[in-house]
C-alpha positions as a Markdown table, in Angstrom:
| # | Residue | x | y | z |
|---|---|---|---|---|
| 1 | Met | 0.0 | 0.0 | -0.2 |
| 2 | Leu | 1.7 | 2.6 | -0.9 |
| 3 | Thr | 1.2 | 6.4 | -0.5 |
| 4 | Val | 3.9 | 8.3 | -2.8 |
| 5 | Arg | 3.0 | 8.5 | -6.6 |
| 6 | Tyr | 6.9 | 7.5 | -8.1 |
| 7 | Asp | 5.9 | 8.9 | -11.3 |
| 8 | Trp | 4.9 | 12.2 | -9.9 |
| 9 | Leu | 8.3 | 12.3 | -7.9 |
| 10 | Gly | 10.3 | 11.3 | -11.0 |
| 11 | Leu | 12.4 | 8.3 | -9.8 |
| 12 | Gln | 14.8 | 7.3 | -12.1 |
| 13 | Pro | 16.7 | 3.9 | -12.6 |
| 14 | Gly | 20.2 | 4.0 | -10.8 |
| 15 | Asp | 18.6 | 7.2 | -8.4 |
| 16 | Leu | 19.9 | 7.2 | -5.0 |
| 17 | Leu | 16.9 | 7.4 | -3.0 |
| 18 | Leu | 16.7 | 8.0 | 1.0 |
| 19 | Asp | 13.1 | 6.5 | 2.7 |
| 20 | Leu | 13.2 | 8.6 | 5.6 |
| 21 | Gly | 11.1 | 6.9 | 8.8 |
| 22 | Cys | 11.2 | 3.7 | 6.6 |
| 23 | Gly | 9.0 | 1.6 | 8.8 |
| 24 | Phe | 8.8 | -2.0 | 7.7 |
| 25 | Gly | 10.0 | -0.8 | 4.3 |
| 26 | Arg | 7.2 | -0.4 | 1.7 |
| 27 | His | 8.2 | 2.6 | 0.1 |
| 28 | Ala | 11.9 | 1.1 | -0.4 |
| 29 | Phe | 10.9 | -1.8 | -1.5 |
| 30 | Glu | 8.8 | -0.1 | -4.2 |
| 31 | Ala | 11.5 | 2.3 | -5.1 |
| 32 | Ala | 14.1 | -0.7 | -5.4 |
| 33 | Arg | 11.6 | -2.5 | -7.9 |
| 34 | His | 12.0 | 0.9 | -10.1 |
| 35 | Gly | 15.6 | 0.3 | -10.1 |
| 36 | Ala | 16.7 | 2.8 | -7.7 |
| 37 | Arg | 19.3 | 2.7 | -5.0 |
| 38 | Val | 18.2 | 2.8 | -1.5 |
| 39 | Val | 19.0 | 3.9 | 2.2 |
| 40 | Ala | 16.5 | 3.0 | 4.6 |
| 41 | Leu | 16.8 | 5.1 | 7.7 |
| 42 | Asp | 14.6 | 4.6 | 10.8 |
| 43 | Tyr | 14.5 | 5.2 | 14.4 |
| 44 | Ser | 14.0 | 1.6 | 15.3 |
| 45 | Asp | 16.3 | -0.8 | 14.6 |
| 46 | Ala | 13.5 | -3.8 | 15.0 |
| 47 | Glu | 12.4 | -2.6 | 11.6 |
| 48 | Leu | 15.6 | -2.1 | 10.0 |
| 49 | Lys | 16.6 | -5.7 | 10.6 |
| 50 | Glu | 13.1 | -6.7 | 9.0 |
| 51 | Val | 14.0 | -4.3 | 6.4 |
| 52 | Arg | 17.2 | -6.3 | 5.4 |
| 53 | Asn | 16.0 | -9.5 | 5.7 |
| 54 | Thr | 13.4 | -8.6 | 3.0 |
| 55 | Phe | 15.5 | -6.9 | 0.8 |
| 56 | Gly | 17.7 | -10.2 | 1.1 |
| 57 | Ala | 14.6 | -12.3 | 0.4 |
| 58 | Met | 13.8 | -10.2 | -2.6 |
| 59 | Ala | 17.2 | -10.2 | -3.9 |
| 60 | Glu | 17.3 | -13.7 | -4.0 |
| 61 | Ala | 13.8 | -14.3 | -5.8 |
| 62 | Gly | 15.2 | -12.1 | -8.3 |
| 63 | Gln | 12.6 | -9.0 | -7.3 |
| 64 | Val | 15.5 | -6.5 | -7.1 |
| 65 | Ser | 19.2 | -6.4 | -7.9 |
| 66 | Glu | 21.4 | -7.6 | -5.0 |
| 67 | Asp | 22.9 | -3.6 | -4.6 |
| 68 | Ser | 19.6 | -2.1 | -4.7 |
| 69 | Cys | 19.9 | -1.8 | -0.7 |
| 70 | Val | 22.6 | 0.6 | -0.8 |
| 71 | Gly | 21.9 | 0.5 | 3.1 |
| 72 | Thr | 19.9 | 0.7 | 6.5 |
| 73 | Val | 20.4 | 3.4 | 8.6 |
| 74 | Gln | 19.9 | 3.8 | 12.0 |
| 75 | Gly | 19.5 | 7.7 | 13.3 |
| 76 | Asp | 17.8 | 10.9 | 14.1 |
| 77 | Ala | 16.2 | 12.8 | 11.1 |
| 78 | Thr | 17.0 | 15.9 | 12.6 |
| 79 | Arg | 20.7 | 15.0 | 12.6 |
| 80 | Leu | 21.1 | 13.3 | 9.5 |
| 81 | Pro | 24.5 | 11.3 | 8.9 |
| 82 | Phe | 24.9 | 12.2 | 5.4 |
| 83 | Ala | 27.1 | 14.9 | 3.6 |
| 84 | Asp | 25.5 | 17.4 | 1.6 |
| 85 | Ala | 23.7 | 16.8 | -2.0 |
| 86 | Ser | 23.9 | 12.9 | -1.5 |
| 87 | Phe | 20.6 | 12.0 | -2.4 |
| 88 | Asp | 18.6 | 12.1 | -6.2 |
| 89 | Lys | 14.9 | 11.4 | -4.5 |
| 90 | Ile | 13.8 | 11.7 | -0.7 |
| 91 | Val | 10.8 | 10.0 | 0.6 |
| 92 | Ala | 9.5 | 11.1 | 4.2 |
| 93 | Ser | 6.4 | 9.2 | 4.5 |
| 94 | Glu | 3.9 | 9.6 | 7.9 |
| 95 | Val | 7.2 | 10.2 | 9.9 |
| 96 | Leu | 7.2 | 14.5 | 10.3 |
| 97 | Glu | 4.3 | 14.6 | 12.4 |
| 98 | His | 6.3 | 12.1 | 15.0 |
| 99 | Ile | 9.3 | 14.8 | 14.6 |
| 100 | Gly | 9.2 | 17.9 | 17.4 |
| 101 | Asp | 11.6 | 19.9 | 15.7 |
| 102 | Asp | 10.2 | 19.0 | 12.0 |
| 103 | Gln | 11.2 | 22.2 | 10.7 |
| 104 | Gln | 15.1 | 21.2 | 11.4 |
| 105 | Ala | 14.3 | 17.7 | 10.0 |
| 106 | Leu | 13.2 | 19.2 | 6.8 |
| 107 | Cys | 16.3 | 21.4 | 6.8 |
| 108 | Glu | 18.6 | 18.5 | 6.8 |
| 109 | Leu | 16.4 | 16.8 | 4.3 |
| 110 | Ser | 16.8 | 19.9 | 2.4 |
| 111 | Arg | 20.7 | 20.0 | 2.9 |
| 112 | Ile | 21.1 | 16.3 | 1.7 |
| 113 | Leu | 18.9 | 16.4 | -1.8 |
| 114 | Lys | 21.0 | 17.5 | -4.8 |
| 115 | Pro | 20.3 | 20.8 | -6.2 |
| 116 | Gly | 17.4 | 19.3 | -8.9 |
| 117 | Gly | 16.3 | 16.9 | -6.7 |
| 118 | Met | 12.9 | 15.6 | -5.4 |
| 119 | Leu | 11.4 | 15.0 | -2.0 |
| 120 | Ala | 7.9 | 13.8 | -1.2 |
| 121 | Ala | 6.5 | 14.3 | 2.2 |
| 122 | Thr | 3.3 | 12.8 | 3.6 |
| 123 | Val | 1.5 | 13.4 | 6.4 |
| 124 | Pro | -2.0 | 12.7 | 7.8 |
| 125 | Ala | -4.1 | 15.1 | 6.4 |
| 126 | Glu | -6.2 | 18.2 | 8.4 |
| 127 | Leu | -9.6 | 16.8 | 8.8 |
| 128 | Pro | -9.0 | 13.3 | 9.3 |
| 129 | Glu | -6.4 | 13.8 | 11.7 |
| 130 | Lys | -8.7 | 16.7 | 14.0 |
| 131 | Val | -11.3 | 13.7 | 13.9 |
| 132 | Cys | -9.1 | 11.0 | 15.8 |
| 133 | Trp | -7.9 | 13.6 | 18.1 |
| 134 | Lys | -11.3 | 14.8 | 19.3 |
| 135 | Leu | -12.1 | 11.1 | 19.5 |
| 136 | Ser | -9.7 | 9.6 | 21.6 |
| 137 | Asn | -6.2 | 11.1 | 23.4 |
| 138 | Gln | -4.9 | 7.8 | 23.1 |
| 139 | Tyr | -4.2 | 8.5 | 19.9 |
| 140 | His | -1.6 | 11.3 | 19.9 |
| 141 | Ala | 1.2 | 12.8 | 22.2 |
| 142 | Pro | 1.4 | 13.6 | 24.8 |
| 143 | Tyr | -1.0 | 11.1 | 26.1 |
| 144 | Val | 1.0 | 8.4 | 24.1 |
| 145 | Ala | 4.5 | 7.8 | 23.9 |
| 146 | Gly | 5.9 | 8.5 | 19.9 |
| 147 | Gly | 2.1 | 9.7 | 19.2 |
| 148 | His | 1.6 | 12.7 | 16.3 |
| 149 | Val | 2.8 | 15.7 | 18.2 |
| 150 | Arg | 1.0 | 18.0 | 15.6 |
| 151 | Ile | -1.7 | 18.6 | 13.0 |
| 152 | Tyr | -0.8 | 19.8 | 9.5 |
| 153 | Ser | -2.9 | 22.1 | 7.4 |
| 154 | His | -2.0 | 21.7 | 3.4 |
| 155 | Glu | -0.5 | 25.2 | 3.9 |
| 156 | Val | 1.5 | 24.7 | 7.0 |
| 157 | Leu | 3.5 | 21.5 | 5.4 |
| 158 | Arg | 4.1 | 23.8 | 2.1 |
| 159 | Ser | 5.2 | 26.7 | 4.2 |
| 160 | Arg | 7.8 | 24.5 | 6.3 |
| 161 | Leu | 8.9 | 23.0 | 2.7 |
| 162 | Arg | 9.8 | 26.7 | 1.9 |
| 163 | Asn | 11.2 | 27.4 | 4.9 |
| 164 | Ala | 13.9 | 24.4 | 4.2 |
| 165 | Gly | 14.9 | 26.1 | 0.9 |
| 166 | Leu | 12.8 | 23.3 | -1.3 |
| 167 | Glu | 9.8 | 24.6 | -3.7 |
| 168 | Pro | 6.7 | 22.5 | -3.0 |
| 169 | Asp | 4.7 | 21.7 | -6.2 |
| 170 | Arg | 2.4 | 18.8 | -6.8 |
| 171 | Thr | 0.1 | 17.7 | -4.4 |
| 172 | His | -2.8 | 14.9 | -3.3 |
| 173 | Arg | -4.5 | 12.8 | -1.1 |
| 174 | Ala | -4.2 | 9.1 | -0.6 |
| 175 | His | -6.1 | 6.0 | 1.7 |
| 176 | Ala | -9.6 | 7.9 | 1.6 |
| 177 | Leu | -10.9 | 4.2 | 3.0 |
| 178 | His | -8.7 | 4.1 | 5.9 |
| 179 | Ser | -10.0 | 7.5 | 7.5 |
| 180 | Pro | -13.3 | 5.8 | 9.0 |
| 181 | Tyr | -11.1 | 2.9 | 9.7 |
| 182 | Trp | -9.2 | 5.1 | 12.3 |
| 183 | Trp | -12.0 | 7.3 | 13.5 |
| 184 | Leu | -13.4 | 3.7 | 14.6 |
| 185 | Arg | -10.4 | 3.0 | 16.3 |
| 186 | Cys | -10.1 | 6.3 | 18.0 |
| 187 | Ala | -14.0 | 5.4 | 18.7 |
| 188 | Val | -13.7 | 2.3 | 20.7 |
| 189 | Gly | -10.1 | 2.6 | 21.9 |
| 190 | Pro | -6.9 | 2.8 | 19.3 |
| 191 | Thr | -5.1 | -0.1 | 21.2 |
| 192 | Asn | -8.8 | -2.3 | 21.5 |
| 193 | Asp | -7.6 | -4.3 | 18.1 |
| 194 | Asp | -10.2 | -7.2 | 19.1 |
| 195 | His | -13.2 | -5.1 | 19.1 |
| 196 | Pro | -15.6 | -7.2 | 16.1 |
| 197 | Ala | -16.1 | -3.8 | 14.4 |
| 198 | Val | -12.4 | -3.2 | 14.0 |
| 199 | Ala | -11.6 | -6.4 | 13.0 |
| 200 | Ala | -14.2 | -6.3 | 11.0 |
| 201 | Tyr | -13.2 | -3.0 | 9.0 |
| 202 | Arg | -9.3 | -4.4 | 9.3 |
| 203 | Arg | -10.2 | -7.5 | 6.9 |
| 204 | Leu | -12.1 | -5.7 | 4.3 |
| 205 | Leu | -9.0 | -3.7 | 4.2 |
| 206 | Glu | -6.5 | -6.3 | 3.9 |
| 207 | Trp | -8.7 | -7.8 | 1.1 |
| 208 | Asp | -8.7 | -4.8 | -0.8 |
| 209 | Ile | -5.0 | -4.1 | -0.7 |
| 210 | Val | -4.3 | -8.1 | -1.4 |
| 211 | Ser | -7.3 | -7.9 | -4.3 |
| 212 | Ala | -7.2 | -4.4 | -5.4 |
| 213 | Pro | -10.8 | -4.8 | -6.9 |
| 214 | Ser | -11.6 | -2.0 | -9.1 |
| 215 | Leu | -15.1 | -0.8 | -7.2 |
| 216 | Met | -13.1 | -0.5 | -4.4 |
| 217 | Arg | -10.0 | 1.6 | -6.6 |
| 218 | Trp | -12.8 | 4.0 | -8.0 |
| 219 | Thr | -14.7 | 4.6 | -4.7 |
| 220 | Glu | -11.4 | 5.3 | -3.1 |
| 221 | Lys | -9.9 | 7.5 | -6.0 |
| 222 | Val | -13.5 | 9.7 | -5.6 |
| 223 | Leu | -13.2 | 10.2 | -2.0 |
| 224 | Asn | -9.4 | 10.6 | -1.6 |
| 225 | Pro | -9.7 | 14.5 | -2.6 |
| 226 | Val | -12.1 | 15.0 | 0.4 |
| 227 | Leu | -11.3 | 11.8 | 2.9 |
| 228 | Gly | -7.7 | 11.2 | 2.1 |
| 229 | Lys | -6.2 | 9.8 | 4.9 |
| 230 | Ser | -2.6 | 11.2 | 4.0 |
| 231 | Leu | -1.4 | 14.4 | 2.3 |
| 232 | Val | 1.2 | 14.2 | 0.0 |
| 233 | Val | 3.5 | 17.2 | -1.4 |
| 234 | Tyr | 6.1 | 17.1 | -3.4 |
| 235 | Ala | 8.9 | 19.5 | -3.5 |
| 236 | Arg | 12.1 | 20.1 | -5.8 |
| 237 | Lys | 15.4 | 21.7 | -4.7 |
| 238 | Pro | 16.4 | 24.8 | -6.6 |
| 239 | Leu | 19.4 | 24.3 | -9.1 |
């Protein structure tokens, strides 16, 4: 389940891409399938171990080249261990909302991005996120360690990108079917995974991801501009 559109990112075979806050690697793996050389960075070493294992399995299966994973790095987004102008492309998906000093993180991303390079930043969209915060304190910080620390409007994210020296470009929303799922989870308690309604909706989303039925794809496409759970903004570093 991808949030970023790689054609909008302009990803080309051979590009060096950083997946910031990679989690279990969904964007890193897809970038490698497109022929990119990938560096995956996360704060969690346990998740990076899974990313390394999955890259190894993909290489053995011939899905990606053996050198597609340049490395996995445990690190802090506000103090990135990379030289200036290192990366052709950067994905920062659903990570900025967890970072206290998000402006410093974006300045670091701008620093390591090559002139002319493109960054895709995704954050929870404003309306769905506000509903989640209203429904449960157990969804966000400071009540939850590592939870979301802010809500972004479209203009606030674009402003942060401009302040980091980047030029915001196209934007879209994604994952409209996930907004009601999270509202439901917040209504019954975000950690109540065994609630029958939550479990049923999760099975629906899993079926949708695996099967990609045309009706569900069309429904989400229609709803994304209003209910899309994720806001995605693409920004370029000036030459």
